[in-house]
Short mmCIF file of C-alpha atoms in Angstrom, two decimals:
data_model
loop_
_atom_site.label_atom_id
_atom_site.label_comp_id
_atom_site.label_asym_id
_atom_site.label_seq_id
_atom_site.Cartn_x
_atom_site.Cartn_y
_atom_site.Cartn_z
CA UNK A 1 8.86 68.94 149.49
CA UNK A 2 12.14 67.40 150.58
CA UNK A 3 11.88 63.70 149.83
CA UNK A 4 14.03 60.73 150.84
CA UNK A 5 14.13 57.83 148.35
CA UNK A 6 15.34 54.45 149.62
CA UNK A 7 15.81 52.20 146.58
CA UNK A 8 18.52 49.59 146.02
CA UNK A 9 18.22 49.68 142.20
CA UNK A 10 20.52 52.61 141.27
CA UNK A 11 18.96 53.10 137.84
CA UNK A 12 15.42 53.27 139.22
CA UNK A 13 16.46 55.38 142.18
CA UNK A 14 18.21 57.92 139.95
CA UNK A 15 15.23 58.06 137.59
CA UNK A 16 12.79 58.68 140.42
CA UNK A 17 15.02 61.37 141.93
CA UNK A 18 15.50 63.10 138.58
CA UNK A 19 11.77 63.09 137.87
CA UNK A 20 10.85 64.51 141.26
CA UNK A 21 13.58 67.16 141.08
CA UNK A 22 12.22 68.21 137.71
CA UNK A 23 8.91 68.85 139.46
CA UNK A 24 10.66 71.15 141.93
CA UNK A 25 11.29 68.84 144.88
CA UNK A 26 14.54 68.44 146.80
CA UNK A 27 15.45 64.73 146.76
CA UNK A 28 18.07 62.61 148.52
CA UNK A 29 18.46 59.01 147.37
CA UNK A 30 20.14 56.07 149.10
CA UNK A 31 20.39 52.35 148.42
CA UNK A 32 20.29 50.84 151.90
CA UNK A 33 18.40 51.12 155.16
CA UNK A 34 21.55 52.10 157.03
CA UNK A 35 22.13 55.09 154.75
CA UNK A 36 18.50 56.12 154.98
CA UNK A 37 18.62 55.82 158.76
CA UNK A 38 21.58 58.19 158.89
CA UNK A 39 19.83 60.61 156.50
CA UNK A 40 16.72 60.71 158.70
CA UNK A 41 18.91 61.55 161.67
CA UNK A 42 20.56 64.41 159.79
CA UNK A 43 17.70 66.15 157.96
CA UNK A 44 13.97 66.77 158.11
CA UNK A 45 11.97 65.13 155.31
CA UNK A 46 8.40 65.72 154.17
CA UNK A 47 8.08 62.15 152.87
CA UNK A 48 10.00 58.89 152.47
CA UNK A 49 9.67 56.60 149.42
CA UNK A 50 10.73 53.17 150.66
CA UNK A 51 11.53 50.00 148.74
CA UNK A 52 11.08 46.77 150.68
CA UNK A 53 13.76 44.65 148.99
CA UNK A 54 16.81 46.31 150.52
CA UNK A 55 20.22 44.73 151.19
CA UNK A 56 21.14 43.90 154.79
CA UNK A 57 17.68 44.48 156.20
CA UNK A 58 14.20 44.40 154.75
CA UNK A 59 12.47 47.74 154.22
CA UNK A 60 9.61 46.62 156.46
CA UNK A 61 12.04 46.10 159.33
CA UNK A 62 13.43 49.60 158.88
CA UNK A 63 9.93 51.05 158.79
CA UNK A 64 9.03 49.31 162.06
CA UNK A 65 12.27 50.55 163.63
CA UNK A 66 11.60 54.15 162.58
CA UNK A 67 8.03 54.12 163.87
CA UNK A 68 9.11 52.53 167.15
CA UNK A 69 11.52 55.38 167.83
CA UNK A 70 8.97 58.05 166.94
CA UNK A 71 9.88 58.95 163.33
CA UNK A 72 6.66 60.49 162.02
CA UNK A 73 7.58 61.26 158.41
CA UNK A 74 4.97 60.01 155.92
CA UNK A 75 6.24 56.79 154.30
CA UNK A 76 5.15 55.58 150.88
CA UNK A 77 6.17 51.99 150.19
CA UNK A 78 7.20 51.42 146.57
CA UNK A 79 7.81 47.75 145.85
CA UNK A 80 7.32 44.84 143.48
CA UNK A 81 5.54 42.86 146.21
CA UNK A 82 1.90 42.99 145.12
CA UNK A 83 0.16 40.51 147.41
CA UNK A 84 -2.81 41.73 149.46
CA UNK A 85 -1.27 40.36 152.66
CA UNK A 86 1.93 42.29 151.98
CA UNK A 87 0.01 45.50 151.36
CA UNK A 88 -1.92 45.07 154.59
CA UNK A 89 1.28 44.28 156.51
CA UNK A 90 3.01 47.39 155.15
CA UNK A 91 0.14 49.70 156.03
CA UNK A 92 -0.26 48.15 159.48
CA UNK A 93 3.49 48.57 160.08
CA UNK A 94 3.09 52.32 159.71
CA UNK A 95 3.23 53.09 156.00
CA UNK A 96 0.93 55.86 154.80
CA UNK A 97 0.59 54.52 151.26
CA UNK A 98 1.61 51.46 149.25
CA UNK A 99 2.42 51.42 145.54
CA UNK A 100 3.40 48.47 143.37
CA UNK A 101 6.07 48.87 140.67
CA UNK A 102 6.15 49.86 137.89
CA UNK A 103 4.72 53.36 138.32
CA UNK A 104 4.99 56.72 136.59
CA UNK A 105 6.46 59.87 138.10
CA UNK A 106 3.07 61.53 137.67
CA UNK A 107 1.35 58.96 139.89
CA UNK A 108 4.14 58.99 142.48
CA UNK A 109 4.03 62.78 142.62
CA UNK A 110 0.23 62.76 142.98
CA UNK A 111 0.44 60.26 145.86
CA UNK A 112 3.06 62.40 147.60
CA UNK A 113 0.87 65.49 147.21
CA UNK A 114 -2.02 63.57 148.75
CA UNK A 115 0.17 62.65 151.73
CA UNK A 116 1.13 66.29 152.12
CA UNK A 117 -2.51 67.42 152.02
CA UNK A 118 -3.44 64.95 154.74
CA UNK A 119 -0.48 65.98 156.85
CA UNK A 120 -1.35 69.67 156.60
CA UNK A 121 -5.08 69.07 157.06
CA UNK A 122 -6.00 70.38 153.60
CA UNK A 123 -8.65 68.74 151.45
CA UNK A 124 -8.59 71.21 148.56
CA UNK A 125 -6.12 70.54 145.74
CA UNK A 126 -5.51 74.29 145.25
CA UNK A 127 -4.16 76.17 148.26
CA UNK A 128 -5.48 79.69 148.86
CA UNK A 129 -4.44 82.42 151.25
CA UNK A 130 -5.70 85.94 150.77
CA UNK A 131 -5.08 86.97 147.17
CA UNK A 132 -2.60 84.14 146.65
CA UNK A 133 -3.36 80.73 145.13
CA UNK A 134 -0.99 77.82 144.54
CA UNK A 135 -1.65 74.53 142.75
CA UNK A 136 0.96 71.92 143.82
CA UNK A 137 0.01 69.63 140.93
CA UNK A 138 0.59 72.13 138.11
CA UNK A 139 3.25 74.10 140.06
CA UNK A 140 1.32 77.27 139.23
CA UNK A 141 1.09 80.34 141.47
CA UNK A 142 -1.53 83.04 140.95
CA UNK A 143 -1.88 86.49 142.44
CA UNK A 144 -5.38 87.97 142.25
CA UNK A 145 -6.21 85.36 139.64
CA UNK A 146 -3.30 86.14 137.32
CA UNK A 147 -0.59 83.49 136.78
CA UNK A 148 2.89 84.43 137.97
CA UNK A 149 6.00 82.71 136.62
CA UNK A 150 8.30 81.50 139.39
CA UNK A 151 11.50 79.45 139.33
CA UNK A 152 11.48 75.92 140.82
CA UNK A 153 13.22 77.15 143.99
CA UNK A 154 10.81 80.05 144.37
CA UNK A 155 7.90 77.62 143.99
CA UNK A 156 9.47 75.29 146.57
CA UNK A 157 9.78 78.17 149.04
CA UNK A 158 6.20 79.29 148.42
CA UNK A 159 4.98 75.70 148.87
CA UNK A 160 6.88 75.33 152.15
CA UNK A 161 5.37 78.52 153.55
CA UNK A 162 1.83 77.77 152.37
CA UNK A 163 1.95 74.18 153.66
CA UNK A 164 2.12 75.53 157.24
CA UNK A 165 0.82 79.10 157.02
CA UNK A 166 0.76 79.87 160.75
CA UNK A 167 4.27 78.63 161.47
CA UNK A 168 7.41 80.74 161.59
CA UNK A 169 10.13 78.64 159.97
CA UNK A 170 13.83 79.11 160.53
CA UNK A 171 16.28 79.77 157.73
CA UNK A 172 17.78 76.30 158.22
CA UNK A 173 14.40 74.58 158.01
CA UNK A 174 13.50 76.34 154.77
CA UNK A 175 16.90 75.71 153.19
CA UNK A 176 16.45 71.99 153.90
CA UNK A 177 13.25 72.04 151.85
CA UNK A 178 14.87 73.90 148.95
CA UNK A 179 18.22 72.12 148.63
CA UNK A 180 19.16 68.44 148.76
CA UNK A 181 22.66 67.06 149.29
CA UNK A 182 23.34 66.55 145.58
CA UNK A 183 24.03 70.21 144.85
CA UNK A 184 26.43 71.10 147.65
CA UNK A 185 26.01 73.92 150.13
CA UNK A 186 23.82 76.83 148.99
CA UNK A 187 25.13 80.40 149.07
CA UNK A 188 24.80 82.06 152.47
CA UNK A 189 22.25 84.60 151.18
CA UNK A 190 20.35 82.28 148.82
CA UNK A 191 17.19 82.16 150.95
CA UNK A 192 17.08 85.95 151.27
CA UNK A 193 17.36 86.21 147.47
CA UNK A 194 14.44 83.82 146.95
CA UNK A 195 12.33 85.73 149.51
CA UNK A 196 13.11 89.00 147.72
CA UNK A 197 12.05 87.50 144.39
CA UNK A 198 8.75 86.20 145.80
CA UNK A 199 7.92 89.62 147.20
CA UNK A 200 8.84 91.32 143.93
CA UNK A 201 6.98 88.91 141.64
CA UNK A 202 3.89 88.36 143.82
CA UNK A 203 3.43 91.03 146.49
CA UNK A 204 5.36 92.50 149.41
CA UNK A 205 2.83 90.96 151.82
CA UNK A 206 3.48 87.36 150.73
CA UNK A 207 6.41 86.66 153.08
CA UNK A 208 6.61 87.96 156.64
CA UNK A 209 10.03 88.32 158.29
CA UNK A 210 10.25 87.52 162.00
CA UNK A 211 13.57 89.00 163.03
CA UNK A 212 15.88 86.61 164.79
CA UNK A 213 13.57 83.65 164.07
CA UNK A 214 12.86 83.22 160.34
CA UNK A 215 10.03 83.61 157.85
CA UNK A 216 6.31 82.91 157.68
CA UNK A 217 3.53 83.33 155.17
CA UNK A 218 2.24 86.88 155.25
CA UNK A 219 -1.33 88.18 154.99
CA UNK A 220 -1.12 88.03 151.17
CA UNK A 221 -3.17 91.14 150.56
CA UNK A 222 -5.89 90.45 153.11
CA UNK A 223 -7.37 93.49 154.84
CA UNK A 224 -5.93 94.07 158.34
#
């Protein structure tokens, strides 16, 4: 997933970003609502982790503003405000989940995976397509039941394709899910290299190329 973290505590924000990147996610972190607003206008995110105690504008106000203009990204509120009324207000304002600090990276990651499952209409924790299986929690891919070792970027690409198996995704869309702004611009052929590696390590049928458009999940060994 590509995740936007909005947290005004730099130490906490950096720790959350580092932990999620270690799990294979692309993460952009900002300390104010204005910066997050600009980020949402410039990139597509799979989820937003939003603190409420932001400078120059409460996080709840930014959430209401985003929902009013049609921003549909799943939002997980992460805050020290633990009152029941505040939880209810956050969820009613458009948040998809509400967590009270302190939390662990494991719980945050699990909550984000749950948001992704709901968004994609999946109830099962392990995703299956043909001979391919992928567990987002353990970051483990299997082909015909056998585990296959993939790099974090290869796993991120596989996850992006399996999350929306019927959709043909453009090169730009997939690169956004693989790379955040912290690492600079990726090489021009980086996506093609990752696609090649997935086909070599898993199976040639895993990724389907739609010329002039992009890539989609293939039949993954299913009979025609």
